[in-house]
Short mmCIF file of C-alpha atoms in Angstrom, two decimals:
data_model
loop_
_atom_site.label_atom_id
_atom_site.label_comp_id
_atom_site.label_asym_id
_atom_site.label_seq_id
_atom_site.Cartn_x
_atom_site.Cartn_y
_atom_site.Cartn_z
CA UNK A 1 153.74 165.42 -39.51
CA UNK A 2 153.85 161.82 -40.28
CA UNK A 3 156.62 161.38 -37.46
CA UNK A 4 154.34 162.61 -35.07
CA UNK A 5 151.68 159.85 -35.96
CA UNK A 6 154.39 157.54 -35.67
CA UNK A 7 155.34 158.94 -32.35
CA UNK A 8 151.34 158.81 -31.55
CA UNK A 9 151.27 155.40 -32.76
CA UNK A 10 153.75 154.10 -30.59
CA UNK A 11 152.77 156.36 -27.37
CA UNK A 12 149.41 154.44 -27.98
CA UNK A 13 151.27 150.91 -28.05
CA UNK A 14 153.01 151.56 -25.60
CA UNK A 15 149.95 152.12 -23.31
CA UNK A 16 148.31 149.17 -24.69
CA UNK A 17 151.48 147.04 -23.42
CA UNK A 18 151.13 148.18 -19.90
CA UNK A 19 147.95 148.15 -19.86
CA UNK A 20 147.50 144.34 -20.90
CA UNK A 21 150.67 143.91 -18.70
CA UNK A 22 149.11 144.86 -15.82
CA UNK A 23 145.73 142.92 -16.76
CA UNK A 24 148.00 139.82 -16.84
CA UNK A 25 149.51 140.26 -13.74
CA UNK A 26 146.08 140.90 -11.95
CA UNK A 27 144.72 137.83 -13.15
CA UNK A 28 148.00 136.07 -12.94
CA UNK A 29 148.09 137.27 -8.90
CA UNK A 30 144.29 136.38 -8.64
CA UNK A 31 144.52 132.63 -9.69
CA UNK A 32 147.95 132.30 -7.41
CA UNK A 33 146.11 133.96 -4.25
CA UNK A 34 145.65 131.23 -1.49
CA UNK A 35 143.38 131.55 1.34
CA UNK A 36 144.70 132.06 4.72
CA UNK A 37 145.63 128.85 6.41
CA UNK A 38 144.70 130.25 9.61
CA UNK A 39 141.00 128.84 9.49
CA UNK A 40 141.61 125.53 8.53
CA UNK A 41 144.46 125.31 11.26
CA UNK A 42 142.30 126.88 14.12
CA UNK A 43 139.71 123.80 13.25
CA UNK A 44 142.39 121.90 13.22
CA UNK A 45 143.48 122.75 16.45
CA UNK A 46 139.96 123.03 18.11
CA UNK A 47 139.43 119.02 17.27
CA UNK A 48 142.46 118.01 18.50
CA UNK A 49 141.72 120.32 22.09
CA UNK A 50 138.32 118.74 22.08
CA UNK A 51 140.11 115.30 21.38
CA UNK A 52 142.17 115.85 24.30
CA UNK A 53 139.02 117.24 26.91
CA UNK A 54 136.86 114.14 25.71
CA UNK A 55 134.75 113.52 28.09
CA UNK A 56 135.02 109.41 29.42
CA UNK A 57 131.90 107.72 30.41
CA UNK A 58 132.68 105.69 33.47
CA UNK A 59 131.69 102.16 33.63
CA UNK A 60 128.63 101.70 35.58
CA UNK A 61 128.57 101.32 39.57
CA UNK A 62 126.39 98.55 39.66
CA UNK A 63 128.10 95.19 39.47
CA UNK A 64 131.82 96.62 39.64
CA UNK A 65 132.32 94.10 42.42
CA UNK A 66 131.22 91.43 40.82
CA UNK A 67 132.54 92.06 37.44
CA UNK A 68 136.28 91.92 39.50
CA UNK A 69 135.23 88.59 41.70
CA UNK A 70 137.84 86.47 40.38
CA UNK A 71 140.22 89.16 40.94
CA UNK A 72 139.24 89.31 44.63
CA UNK A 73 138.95 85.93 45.09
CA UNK A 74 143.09 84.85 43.51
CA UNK A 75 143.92 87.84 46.12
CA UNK A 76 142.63 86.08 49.19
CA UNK A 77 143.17 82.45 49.17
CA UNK A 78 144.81 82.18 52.32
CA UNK A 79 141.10 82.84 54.26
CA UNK A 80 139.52 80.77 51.76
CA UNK A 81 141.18 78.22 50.30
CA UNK A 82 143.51 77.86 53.47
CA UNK A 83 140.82 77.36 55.62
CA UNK A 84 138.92 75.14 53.66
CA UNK A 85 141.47 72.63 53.31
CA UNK A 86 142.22 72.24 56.84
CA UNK A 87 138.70 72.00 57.93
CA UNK A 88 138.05 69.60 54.95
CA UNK A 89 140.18 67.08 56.97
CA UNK A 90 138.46 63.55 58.14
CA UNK A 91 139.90 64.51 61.67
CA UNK A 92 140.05 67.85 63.07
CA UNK A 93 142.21 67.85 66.10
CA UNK A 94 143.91 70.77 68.47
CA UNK A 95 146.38 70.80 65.82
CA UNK A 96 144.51 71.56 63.15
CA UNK A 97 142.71 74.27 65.06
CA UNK A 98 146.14 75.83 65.95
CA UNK A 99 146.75 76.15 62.20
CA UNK A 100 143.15 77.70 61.72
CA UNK A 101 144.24 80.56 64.30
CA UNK A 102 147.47 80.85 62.65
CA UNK A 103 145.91 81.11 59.58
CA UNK A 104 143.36 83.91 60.13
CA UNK A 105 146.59 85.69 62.20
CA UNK A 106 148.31 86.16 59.17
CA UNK A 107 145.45 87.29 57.15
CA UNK A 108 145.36 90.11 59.19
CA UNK A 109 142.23 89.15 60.99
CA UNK A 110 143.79 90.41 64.80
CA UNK A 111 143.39 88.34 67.84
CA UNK A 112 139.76 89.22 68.82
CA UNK A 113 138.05 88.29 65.76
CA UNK A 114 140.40 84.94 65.10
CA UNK A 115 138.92 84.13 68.26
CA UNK A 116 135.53 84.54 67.93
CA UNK A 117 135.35 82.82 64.19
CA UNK A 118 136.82 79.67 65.63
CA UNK A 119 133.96 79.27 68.24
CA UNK A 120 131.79 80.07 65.32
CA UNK A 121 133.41 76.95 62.69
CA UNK A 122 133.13 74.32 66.18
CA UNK A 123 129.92 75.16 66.94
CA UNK A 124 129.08 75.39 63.05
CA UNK A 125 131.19 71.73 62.82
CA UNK A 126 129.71 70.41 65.55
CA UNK A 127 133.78 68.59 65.70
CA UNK A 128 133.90 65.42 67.12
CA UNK A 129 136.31 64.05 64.95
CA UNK A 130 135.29 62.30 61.60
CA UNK A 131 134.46 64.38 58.28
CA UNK A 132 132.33 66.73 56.61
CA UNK A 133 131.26 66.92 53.12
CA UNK A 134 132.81 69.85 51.19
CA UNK A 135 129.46 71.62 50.78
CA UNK A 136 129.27 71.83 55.21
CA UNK A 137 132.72 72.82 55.66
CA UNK A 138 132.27 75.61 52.97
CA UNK A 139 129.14 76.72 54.43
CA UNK A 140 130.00 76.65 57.81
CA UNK A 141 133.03 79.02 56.45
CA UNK A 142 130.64 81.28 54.63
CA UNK A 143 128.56 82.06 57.54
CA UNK A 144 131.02 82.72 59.95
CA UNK A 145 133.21 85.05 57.96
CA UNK A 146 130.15 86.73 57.15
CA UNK A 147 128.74 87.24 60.56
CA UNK A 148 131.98 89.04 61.17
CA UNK A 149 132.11 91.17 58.01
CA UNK A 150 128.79 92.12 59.28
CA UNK A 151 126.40 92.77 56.49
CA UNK A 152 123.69 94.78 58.54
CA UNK A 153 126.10 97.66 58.69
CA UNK A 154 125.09 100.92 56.69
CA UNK A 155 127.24 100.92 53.67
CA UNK A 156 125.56 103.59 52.11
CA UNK A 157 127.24 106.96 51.30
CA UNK A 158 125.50 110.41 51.45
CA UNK A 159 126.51 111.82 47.66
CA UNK A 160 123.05 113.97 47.65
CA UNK A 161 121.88 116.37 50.91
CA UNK A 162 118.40 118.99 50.88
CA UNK A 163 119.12 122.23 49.29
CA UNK A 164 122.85 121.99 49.35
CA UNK A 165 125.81 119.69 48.00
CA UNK A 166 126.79 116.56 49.82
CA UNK A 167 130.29 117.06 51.38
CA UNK A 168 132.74 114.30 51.27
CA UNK A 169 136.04 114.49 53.11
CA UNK A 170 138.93 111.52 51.89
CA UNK A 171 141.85 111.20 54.57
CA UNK A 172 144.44 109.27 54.91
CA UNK A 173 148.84 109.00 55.23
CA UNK A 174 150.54 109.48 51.67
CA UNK A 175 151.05 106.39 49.98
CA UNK A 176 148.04 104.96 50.38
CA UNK A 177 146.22 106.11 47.57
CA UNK A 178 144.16 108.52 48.50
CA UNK A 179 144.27 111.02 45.51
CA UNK A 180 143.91 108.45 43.18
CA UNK A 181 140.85 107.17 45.45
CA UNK A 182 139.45 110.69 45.08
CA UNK A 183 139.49 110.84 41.21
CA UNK A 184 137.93 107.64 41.31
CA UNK A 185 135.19 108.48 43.63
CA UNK A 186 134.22 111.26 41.33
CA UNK A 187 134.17 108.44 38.26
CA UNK A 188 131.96 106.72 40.46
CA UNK A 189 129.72 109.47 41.38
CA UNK A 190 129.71 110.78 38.07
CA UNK A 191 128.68 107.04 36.86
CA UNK A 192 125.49 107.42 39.02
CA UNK A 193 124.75 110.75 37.60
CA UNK A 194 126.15 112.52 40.14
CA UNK A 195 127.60 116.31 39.38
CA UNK A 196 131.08 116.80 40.81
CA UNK A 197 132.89 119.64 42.19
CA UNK A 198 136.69 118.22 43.51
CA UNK A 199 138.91 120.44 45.74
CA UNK A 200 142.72 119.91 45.71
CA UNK A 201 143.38 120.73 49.30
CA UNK A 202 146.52 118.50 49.53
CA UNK A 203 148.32 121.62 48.97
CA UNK A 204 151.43 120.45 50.28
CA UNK A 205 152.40 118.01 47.32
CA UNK A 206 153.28 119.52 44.00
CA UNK A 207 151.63 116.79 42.32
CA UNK A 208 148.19 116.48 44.06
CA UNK A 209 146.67 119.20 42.16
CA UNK A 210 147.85 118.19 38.75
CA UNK A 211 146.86 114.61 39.62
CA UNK A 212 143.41 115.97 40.66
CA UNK A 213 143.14 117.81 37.60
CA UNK A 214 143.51 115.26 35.31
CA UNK A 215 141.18 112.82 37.12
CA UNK A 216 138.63 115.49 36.78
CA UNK A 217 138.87 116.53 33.59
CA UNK A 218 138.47 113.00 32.33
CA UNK A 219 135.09 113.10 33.37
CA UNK A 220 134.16 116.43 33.34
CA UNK A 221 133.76 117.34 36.72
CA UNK A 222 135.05 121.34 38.30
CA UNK A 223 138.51 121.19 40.27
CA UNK A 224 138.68 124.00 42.57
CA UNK A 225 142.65 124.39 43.30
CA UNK A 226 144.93 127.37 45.03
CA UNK A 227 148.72 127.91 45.47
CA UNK A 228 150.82 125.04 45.95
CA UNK A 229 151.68 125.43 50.26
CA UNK A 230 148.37 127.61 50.25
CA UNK A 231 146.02 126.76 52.98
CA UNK A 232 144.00 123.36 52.77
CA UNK A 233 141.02 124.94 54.90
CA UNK A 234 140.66 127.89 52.59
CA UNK A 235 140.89 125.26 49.00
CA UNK A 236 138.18 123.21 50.62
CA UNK A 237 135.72 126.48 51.70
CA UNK A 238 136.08 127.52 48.01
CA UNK A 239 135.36 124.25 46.77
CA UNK A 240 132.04 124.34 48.80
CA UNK A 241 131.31 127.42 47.82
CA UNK A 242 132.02 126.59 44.20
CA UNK A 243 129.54 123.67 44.37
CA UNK A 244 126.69 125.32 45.98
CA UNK A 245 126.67 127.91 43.32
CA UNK A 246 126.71 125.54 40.89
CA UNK A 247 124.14 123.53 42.41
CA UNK A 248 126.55 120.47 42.39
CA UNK A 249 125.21 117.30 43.79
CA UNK A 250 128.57 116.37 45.38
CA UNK A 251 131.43 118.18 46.57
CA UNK A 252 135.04 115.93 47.51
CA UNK A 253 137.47 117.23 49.26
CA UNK A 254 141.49 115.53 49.03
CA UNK A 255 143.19 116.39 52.02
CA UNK A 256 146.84 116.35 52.99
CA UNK A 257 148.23 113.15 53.83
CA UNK A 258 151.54 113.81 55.55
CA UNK A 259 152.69 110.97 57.93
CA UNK A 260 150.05 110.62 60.78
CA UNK A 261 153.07 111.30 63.09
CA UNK A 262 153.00 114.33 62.88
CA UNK A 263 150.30 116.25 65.57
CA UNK A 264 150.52 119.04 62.41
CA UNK A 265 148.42 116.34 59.95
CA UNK A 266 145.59 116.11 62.46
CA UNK A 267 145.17 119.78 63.82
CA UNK A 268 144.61 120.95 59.81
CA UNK A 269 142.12 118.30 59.00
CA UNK A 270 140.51 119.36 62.23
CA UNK A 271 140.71 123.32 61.08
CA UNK A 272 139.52 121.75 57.45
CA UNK A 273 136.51 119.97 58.25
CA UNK A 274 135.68 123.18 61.24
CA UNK A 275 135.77 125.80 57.81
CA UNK A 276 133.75 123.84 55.60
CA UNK A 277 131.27 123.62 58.59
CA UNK A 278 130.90 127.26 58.46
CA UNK A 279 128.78 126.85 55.43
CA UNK A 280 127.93 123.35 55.47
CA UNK A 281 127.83 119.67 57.07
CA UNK A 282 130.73 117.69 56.18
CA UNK A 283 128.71 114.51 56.01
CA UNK A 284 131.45 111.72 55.35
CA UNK A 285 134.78 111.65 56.14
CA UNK A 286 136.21 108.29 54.86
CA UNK A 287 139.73 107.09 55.76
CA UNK A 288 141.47 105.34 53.22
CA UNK A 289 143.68 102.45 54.10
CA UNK A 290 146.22 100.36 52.28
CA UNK A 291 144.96 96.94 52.63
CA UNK A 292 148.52 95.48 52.23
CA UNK A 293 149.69 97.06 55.11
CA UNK A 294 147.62 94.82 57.50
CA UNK A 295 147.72 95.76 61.13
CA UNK A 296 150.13 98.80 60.55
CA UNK A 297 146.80 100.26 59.03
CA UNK A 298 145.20 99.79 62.09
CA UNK A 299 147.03 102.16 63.85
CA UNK A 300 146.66 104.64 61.30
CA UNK A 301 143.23 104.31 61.56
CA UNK A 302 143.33 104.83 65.36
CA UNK A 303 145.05 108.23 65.15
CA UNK A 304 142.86 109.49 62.41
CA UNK A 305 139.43 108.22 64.22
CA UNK A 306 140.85 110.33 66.89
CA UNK A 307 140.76 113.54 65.31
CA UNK A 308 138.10 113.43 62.90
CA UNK A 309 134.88 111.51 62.92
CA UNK A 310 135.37 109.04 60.56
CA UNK A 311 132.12 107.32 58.83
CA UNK A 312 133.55 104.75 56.40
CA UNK A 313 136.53 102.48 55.41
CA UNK A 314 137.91 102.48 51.81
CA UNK A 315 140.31 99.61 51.70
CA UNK A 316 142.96 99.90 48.38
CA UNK A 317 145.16 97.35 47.05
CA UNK A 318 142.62 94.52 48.30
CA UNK A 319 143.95 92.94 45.09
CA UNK A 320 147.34 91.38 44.65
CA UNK A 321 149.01 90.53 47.82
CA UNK A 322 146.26 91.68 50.37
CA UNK A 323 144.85 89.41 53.08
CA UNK A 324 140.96 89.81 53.44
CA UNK A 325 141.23 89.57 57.09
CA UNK A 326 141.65 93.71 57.07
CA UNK A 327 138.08 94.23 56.22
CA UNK A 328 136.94 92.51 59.37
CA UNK A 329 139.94 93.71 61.54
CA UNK A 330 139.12 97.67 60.61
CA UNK A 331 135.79 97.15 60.88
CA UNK A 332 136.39 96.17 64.50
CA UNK A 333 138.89 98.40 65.28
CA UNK A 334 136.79 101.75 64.57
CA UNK A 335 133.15 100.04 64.92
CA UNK A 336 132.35 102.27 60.93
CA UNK A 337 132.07 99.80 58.00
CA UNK A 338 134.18 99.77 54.76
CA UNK A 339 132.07 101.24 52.11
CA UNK A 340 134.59 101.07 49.49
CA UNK A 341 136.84 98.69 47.95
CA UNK A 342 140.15 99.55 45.64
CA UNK A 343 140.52 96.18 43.44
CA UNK A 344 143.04 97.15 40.61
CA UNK A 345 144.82 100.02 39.20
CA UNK A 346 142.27 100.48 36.53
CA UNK A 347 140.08 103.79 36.55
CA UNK A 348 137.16 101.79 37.24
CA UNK A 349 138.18 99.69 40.12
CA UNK A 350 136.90 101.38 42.79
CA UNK A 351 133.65 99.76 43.88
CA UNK A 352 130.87 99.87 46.69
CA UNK A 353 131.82 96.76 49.16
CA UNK A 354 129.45 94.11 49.01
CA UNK A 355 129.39 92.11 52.08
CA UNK A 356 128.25 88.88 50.34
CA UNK A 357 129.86 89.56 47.38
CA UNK A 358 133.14 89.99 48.93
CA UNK A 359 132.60 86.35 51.51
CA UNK A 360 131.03 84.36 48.53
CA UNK A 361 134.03 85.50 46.63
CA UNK A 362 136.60 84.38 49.55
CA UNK A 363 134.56 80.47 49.65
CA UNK A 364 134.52 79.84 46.05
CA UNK A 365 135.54 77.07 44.19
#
C-alpha cells in the first residue's frame, strides 16, 4: 500500500517536472522570438528605390543664358575680342580690313555674311583713317553683329497646342548630341511646368533608349520605348498616343541619327514625321548642330532642311572651342533661327538663345 503512494507520489512529480519544463521552455521560446526582418527590410528597400527615382527640380529657364555669359563670352573671343583690337587701331587701312575678313572667316561666319558685316563696321566707322574711342568701335561691333544674328526672328517654340500635345521632333547626325539635347529639352520644359511624354525612336543605337530613360526619369517625365531595331515611326505614333491620353502638354520625339549620307536616314524621318501626322501636327522639327564643327555643319543642315521642314537651330558645344560665327552662318544658310543654345555639359545648360544676350556677351569687356 504505502509503495503505491510512493509510486503515486512520484507519478505526480514527475508530471509536475514536465509540466514546469514545458512552461519554461514556452516562456523561454517567447522572450527569444524575433520579429520577421522582412518589414523593416522592405522599408528599407522602398527608401532607398524612392532615393534612387527622386525626382530633380530643374533650374529655372529664365536667365540660363545669362547665368552662363562668361562662359559664352571666354568661348568666342576671336569675334569679339579679335575684332575689337584691330578696329581699335589709330589707322585702319586695307590691311587691317583684310585681317577683319580673315577673322570672321575663321569664326565660321561664311563668305556672304563676312561681307556684309564689313560694309556695316565702314559705314558704322565712318574710316578715314585716325581713331575711335573704345566705346565707338565696340558699339559699332555690337550693332552690326547683331543686325546679322537678327533679333526680330521668332525664337519661340510651340511646347503647348489646343486640345492636343505639342509635338516636337529633334534631328540630327550621331555625335552631335542630340539625345542628350532631348533629355535636356524635357528638363527645360519640365522647368516651365511643362508635362513630358519622351519617345526613344533612335531605335537603332543600343544606348539611346537607356540614355533616354535615365534623362526622363530624373525628372519625372513618361518614356515611351520599343525593341531595340524596332521601327522609329511606330515608337514615335505610340509616344503620341501615349501623351494625348495622358493629356501631356508636350510630346519629344529622338530620332535616329545615322550619318546624313545615307538616303536611308532621310526617307525614315520622312515616314516618322508622315505617322505622327496621322494623329497629329508635328509642329517643330529642330536640327541640332555641333557648333564646333563650323561649316561641315552647314552641310548637314542642307541635307536635313531637304527632307524635313526644319523650324529651329539648336547649336551644342557653343562653349569651349566654338566660333560664334555659326549662329549667323546657319541662320543664313536655312533662313529658320537658332532657338536653342548647348553651353556646357551640365544638365542645365541648355538654354533659349537670346539674341542680345548672346552679341552683348561676344563685345564685353
Amino acid at each position: 500500500m504505502e509503495s503505491s503512494f510512493v509510486y503515486a507520489g512520484i507519478a505526480v512529480a514527475v508530471v509536475l517536472v514536465v509540466v514546469i519544463a514545458t512552461l519554461a521552455l514556452w516562456r523561454r521560446s517567447g522572450q527569444d522570438r524575433v520579429e520577421p526582418l522582412a518589414a523593416p527590410a522592405r522599408v528599407e528597400a522602398a527608401a532607398e528605390s524612392t532615393a534612387l527615382l527622386e525626382i530633380e527640380v530643374p533650374d529655372p529657364a529664365a536667365g540660363r543664358l545669362h547665368r552662363l555669359r562668361a562662359r559664352l563670352a571666354r568661348s568666342n573671343t576671336a569675334i569679339g575680342q579679335g575684332l575689337f583690337a584691330l578696329l581699335s587701331r589709330d589707322s585702319i587701312d586695307a590691311a587691317t580690313w583684310e585681317e577683319v575678313e580673315e577673322t570672321l572667316l575663321l569664326a565660321d561666319l561664311g563668305v556672304g555674311p563676312t561681307n556684309e558685316i564689313i560694309e556695316r563696321l565702314r559705314t558704322a566707322l565712318k574710316v578715314e583713317g585716325g581713331a575711335r574711342s573704345a566705346d565707338d568701335v565696340r558699339e559699332a561691333l555690337r550693332s552690326a553683329l547683331l543686325g546679322l544674328v537678327d533679333p526680330s526672328l521668332n525664337r519661340e517654340l510651340v511646347t503647348r497646342a489646343d486640345g492636343r500635345p505639342a509635338v516636337l521632333m529633334i534631328v540630327g547626325v550621331n555625335g552631335t548630341g542630340k539625345t542628350t539635347t532631348t533629355g535636356k529639352l524635357a528638363r527645360l520644359l519640365v522647368a516651365e511646368g511643362h508635362s513630358v511624354i519622351l519617345g526613344a525612336a533612335d531605335t537603332f543605337r543600343a544606348a539611346a533608349a537607356e540614355q533616354l530613360q535615365t534623362w526622363g526619369d530624373r525628372v519625372g517625365a513618361t518614356v515611351v520605348r520599343g525593341p531595340e531595331g524596332g521601327d522609329p515611326a511606330a515608337v514615335a505614333f505610340d509616344a503620341v498616343s501615349t501623351g494625348v491620353k495622358a493629356g501631356a502638354d508636350t510630346v519629344v520625339i529622338d530620332t535616329a541619327g545615322r550619318l546624313h549620307t545615307k538616303a536611308g536616314l532621310m526617307d525614315e524621318l520622312d515616314k516618322v514625321k508622315r505617322v505622327i501626322e496621322k494623329q497629329s501636327a508635328v509642329d517643330e522639327v529642330l536640327l541640332v548642330l555641333d557648333a564646333t564643327t563650323g561649316q561641315n555643319g552647314l552641310v548637314q543642315a542642307r541635307v536635313f532642311a531637304e527632307s524635313v521642314n526644319v523650324t529651329g537651330i539648336v547649336l551644342t558645344k557653343l562653349d569651349g572651342t566654338a566660333r560664334g560665327g555659326i549662329v549667323i552662318a546657319v541662320q543664313r544658310e536655312l533662313g529658320v533661327p537658332v532657338k536653342l543654345v548647348g553651353l556646357g555639359e551640365g544638365p542645365d545648360d541648355l538654354a533659349p538663345f537670346d539674341p542680345i544676350a548672346f552679341i552683348d556677351a561676344l563685345v564685353a569687356n
